[in-house]
Amino acid sequence: DVKVTQSSRYLVKRTGEKVFLECVQDMDHENMFWYRQDPGLGLRLIYFSYDVKMKEKGDIPEGYSVSREKKERFSLILESASTNQTSMYLCASSSHFRDRRSYEQYFGPGTRLTVT
Amino acid sequence: AQTVTQSQPEMSVQEAETVTLSCTYDTSESDYYLFWYKQPPSRQMILVIRQEAYKQQNATENRFSVNFQKAAKSFSLKISDSQLGDAAMYFCAYRSDGGYQKVTFGTGTKLQVIP
């Protein structure tokens, strides 16, 4: 079974703090994604990565950055957390887009971040 | 840009009954994938069913089936014989066939199953 794990289920940070959210997958997947989930807005893509050290902006990258130094690990960074970044953050992974079976994204359990 | 619309924020169904969740999408592409994902309360999101746009036959997975209407850009999910474990948020999603795997999600439908 594919496992995608996230470093924390719940996190409380103060405004202005630098926040790191970690995601690890054990299926040797090339693609990894960070989403933000808010009620009434669904999932919105923040960033994705299709290879080590490669990244692409999603729909809402402002205020976030990412790092992928190893294939299995994809980190989301909030350089200076703000209250409007309070949300549920979901990580996902999938195999290479040239793999026709790569349609499925496997999700982590999510990190509920509160910024006060 | 593609958009995915789920017009039913919440729905309820009696246990053992059938329910249909609606989804419409907008795209100019001819080849793409459509998905329904399920997110149970406090649990990880999982794929329920997928449909390739080039296939005319509607996908089926046990009690879950879809009604894919390509011309109308409609993709509804039917859950038969609803069970308590079906209670969850359901997200409709779209992915292009080529390029990177950017997936566009709808806003979700919260399904309540009444015993």
Coordinates of C-alpha atoms in Angstrom, one line a residue:
Chain A
D1 CA 0.0 0.0 0.0
V2 CA 1.1 3.5 -0.8
K3 CA 1.8 5.5 2.3
V4 CA 1.9 9.3 2.4
T5 CA 2.7 10.7 5.8
Q6 CA 2.7 14.2 7.1
S7 CA 4.7 15.4 10.0
S8 CA 1.9 16.8 12.1
R9 CA -1.9 16.3 12.3
Y10 CA -2.4 19.6 14.2
L11 CA -0.1 22.6 14.4
V12 CA -0.5 26.0 16.1
K13 CA 1.8 28.8 15.1
R14 CA 2.0 32.5 15.8
T15 CA 1.8 35.2 13.1
G16 CA 5.2 35.9 11.6
E17 CA 6.7 32.5 12.4
K18 CA 8.3 30.4 9.8
V19 CA 6.4 27.1 9.4
F20 CA 7.6 23.9 7.8
L21 CA 5.2 21.2 6.8
E22 CA 6.8 17.9 5.8
C23 CA 5.4 15.2 3.6
V24 CA 7.0 11.8 2.9
Q25 CA 5.9 9.1 0.5
D26 CA 7.2 5.5 0.3
M27 CA 6.2 4.5 -3.2
D28 CA 9.0 6.1 -5.2
H29 CA 6.6 8.5 -6.8
E30 CA 7.9 11.2 -9.1
N31 CA 5.1 13.7 -8.5
M32 CA 4.2 15.3 -5.2
F33 CA 1.7 18.0 -4.5
W34 CA 0.6 20.4 -1.8
Y35 CA -3.0 21.4 -1.5
R36 CA -4.9 23.7 0.8
Q37 CA -8.4 22.7 1.7
D38 CA -11.0 25.2 2.9
P39 CA -14.7 24.8 3.5
G40 CA -16.6 25.9 0.4
L41 CA -13.5 26.2 -1.7
G42 CA -12.5 22.6 -2.1
L43 CA -8.8 21.7 -2.7
R44 CA -6.6 24.3 -4.2
L45 CA -3.1 23.5 -5.5
I46 CA -0.3 25.4 -3.9
Y47 CA 2.8 23.8 -5.5
F48 CA 3.7 20.6 -7.2
S49 CA 7.0 18.9 -8.0
Y50 CA 7.6 16.4 -10.8
D51 CA 11.2 15.6 -9.9
V52 CA 13.9 16.2 -7.2
K53 CA 14.7 19.9 -7.1
M54 CA 11.9 20.7 -9.6
K55 CA 8.8 22.7 -8.7
E56 CA 5.9 24.3 -10.4
K57 CA 3.5 26.9 -9.0
G58 CA -0.1 25.9 -8.6
D59 CA -3.1 28.1 -8.3
I60 CA -2.3 29.9 -5.0
P61 CA 1.5 30.0 -4.5
E62 CA 1.6 33.4 -2.8
G63 CA 3.0 33.3 0.7
Y64 CA 4.4 29.7 0.2
S65 CA 7.5 28.1 -1.0
V66 CA 8.5 24.4 -1.3
S67 CA 11.6 22.3 -1.2
R68 CA 12.3 18.8 -2.6
E69 CA 15.8 17.7 -1.9
K70 CA 15.0 14.0 -1.9
K71 CA 12.5 12.1 -4.1
E72 CA 10.4 10.9 -1.1
R73 CA 10.2 14.2 0.7
F74 CA 8.3 17.4 -0.2
S75 CA 8.2 20.3 2.2
L76 CA 5.9 23.3 2.3
I77 CA 7.3 26.4 3.8
L78 CA 5.3 29.4 5.1
E79 CA 8.0 32.1 5.3
S80 CA 6.0 34.4 7.6
A81 CA 2.8 32.8 8.7
S82 CA -0.4 34.9 8.6
T83 CA -3.9 34.3 10.0
N84 CA -5.3 33.8 6.5
Q85 CA -3.1 30.8 6.1
T86 CA -5.0 29.0 8.8
S87 CA -6.3 25.9 6.9
M88 CA -6.0 22.2 6.3
Y89 CA -3.0 21.3 4.2
L90 CA -3.0 18.1 2.2
C91 CA 0.0 16.4 0.6
A92 CA -0.4 14.0 -2.3
S93 CA 1.8 11.9 -4.6
S94 CA 1.5 10.1 -7.9
S95 CA 3.7 8.2 -10.3
H96 CA 5.2 9.8 -13.4
F97 CA 2.8 11.4 -15.8
R98 CA 4.0 9.2 -18.6
D99 CA 2.7 6.2 -16.6
R100 CA -0.8 5.7 -17.7
R101 CA -1.6 4.4 -14.3
S102 CA -0.6 7.7 -12.8
Y103 CA -4.1 9.0 -12.7
E104 CA -4.5 8.4 -9.0
Q105 CA -3.1 10.7 -6.4
Y106 CA -2.5 9.3 -3.0
F107 CA -3.1 11.6 -0.1
G108 CA -1.7 12.1 3.3
P109 CA -3.9 12.6 6.4
G110 CA -3.5 16.3 6.3
T111 CA -2.2 18.9 8.7
R112 CA -4.6 21.3 10.3
L113 CA -2.6 24.5 10.8
T114 CA -3.9 27.3 13.0
V115 CA -2.1 30.7 12.9
T116 CA -2.9 33.0 15.8
Chain B
A1 CA -8.5 26.9 -17.4
Q2 CA -10.6 24.0 -16.4
T3 CA -13.3 24.5 -13.8
V4 CA -15.2 21.8 -11.8
T5 CA -18.6 22.7 -10.2
Q6 CA -20.4 20.7 -7.5
S7 CA -23.7 22.5 -6.9
Q8 CA -24.8 20.4 -3.9
P9 CA -22.8 21.4 -0.7
E10 CA -24.7 18.8 1.4
M11 CA -26.9 15.8 0.7
S12 CA -28.4 13.1 2.8
V13 CA -29.6 9.6 2.0
Q14 CA -31.3 6.9 4.0
E15 CA -29.3 3.8 4.6
A16 CA -29.8 1.2 1.8
E17 CA -31.2 3.8 -0.6
T18 CA -29.5 5.3 -3.7
V19 CA -28.1 8.8 -4.0
T20 CA -26.7 10.7 -6.9
L21 CA -24.1 13.5 -6.5
S22 CA -23.8 16.0 -9.3
C23 CA -20.7 17.4 -11.0
T24 CA -20.2 19.6 -14.1
Y25 CA -17.0 20.8 -15.6
D26 CA -15.7 23.1 -18.2
T27 CA -12.9 22.3 -20.6
S28 CA -11.9 22.8 -24.2
E29 CA -9.9 19.6 -24.2
S30 CA -11.0 16.3 -25.8
D31 CA -8.9 13.9 -23.7
Y32 CA -9.0 14.0 -20.0
Y33 CA -9.8 12.1 -16.8
L34 CA -12.5 12.6 -14.3
F35 CA -12.5 11.3 -10.8
W36 CA -14.5 11.1 -7.6
Y37 CA -12.6 11.2 -4.4
K38 CA -14.0 10.4 -0.9
Q39 CA -12.8 12.0 2.3
P40 CA -14.2 10.4 5.4
P41 CA -14.3 12.4 8.6
S42 CA -10.7 12.7 10.0
R43 CA -9.4 10.2 7.4
Q44 CA -7.4 10.3 4.3
M45 CA -8.8 11.1 0.9
I46 CA -9.1 8.1 -1.4
L47 CA -10.0 7.5 -5.0
V48 CA -13.5 6.1 -5.5
I49 CA -13.8 5.9 -9.3
R50 CA -12.3 7.3 -12.4
Q51 CA -13.5 7.8 -16.0
E52 CA -11.4 8.3 -19.1
A53 CA -13.1 10.7 -21.5
Y54 CA -12.4 8.6 -24.5
K55 CA -14.4 5.8 -23.1
Q56 CA -18.1 5.9 -23.7
Q57 CA -18.9 3.2 -21.2
N58 CA -19.7 4.5 -17.7
A59 CA -17.3 3.4 -15.0
T60 CA -18.5 1.1 -12.2
E61 CA -16.9 0.1 -9.0
N62 CA -19.1 -2.2 -6.9
R63 CA -21.9 0.1 -5.5
F64 CA -20.4 3.2 -7.1
S65 CA -21.1 4.1 -10.7
V66 CA -21.0 7.2 -12.8
N67 CA -23.1 8.8 -15.4
F68 CA -20.7 10.5 -17.8
Q69 CA -22.2 12.8 -20.4
K70 CA -19.3 14.2 -22.4
A71 CA -21.3 16.6 -24.6
A72 CA -23.1 18.0 -21.5
K73 CA -19.8 18.0 -19.5
S74 CA -21.5 16.3 -16.7
F75 CA -20.1 13.6 -14.4
S76 CA -22.4 12.4 -11.6
L77 CA -21.8 9.7 -9.0
K78 CA -24.4 7.2 -8.0
I79 CA -24.1 5.3 -4.8
S80 CA -26.4 2.3 -4.5
D81 CA -27.4 0.6 -1.3
S82 CA -25.9 3.4 0.8
Q83 CA -24.0 2.4 3.9
L84 CA -23.1 4.3 7.0
G85 CA -19.5 4.1 5.9
D86 CA -20.3 6.1 2.8
A87 CA -20.7 9.2 4.9
A88 CA -18.0 11.6 3.8
M89 CA -17.0 14.6 1.7
Y90 CA -17.0 13.7 -2.0
F91 CA -14.9 15.7 -4.4
C92 CA -15.2 15.6 -8.2
A93 CA -11.9 16.2 -10.0
Y94 CA -10.6 16.8 -13.5
R95 CA -7.1 16.1 -15.0
S96 CA -5.8 16.7 -18.5
D97 CA -4.5 13.7 -20.4
G98 CA -1.2 15.2 -21.2
G99 CA 1.5 17.3 -19.4
Y100 CA 1.9 17.5 -15.7
Q101 CA -0.7 16.0 -13.5
K102 CA -2.4 19.1 -12.3
V103 CA -5.8 18.1 -11.0
T104 CA -8.7 20.6 -10.5
F105 CA -11.1 19.8 -7.7
G106 CA -14.7 20.8 -7.1
T107 CA -15.8 22.3 -3.8
G108 CA -17.1 19.1 -2.5
T109 CA -20.4 17.5 -1.4
K110 CA -20.9 16.4 2.2
L111 CA -22.9 13.2 2.2
Q112 CA -24.8 12.2 5.3
V113 CA -26.2 8.7 5.6
I114 CA -29.2 8.4 7.9
P115 CA -29.6 5.0 9.7

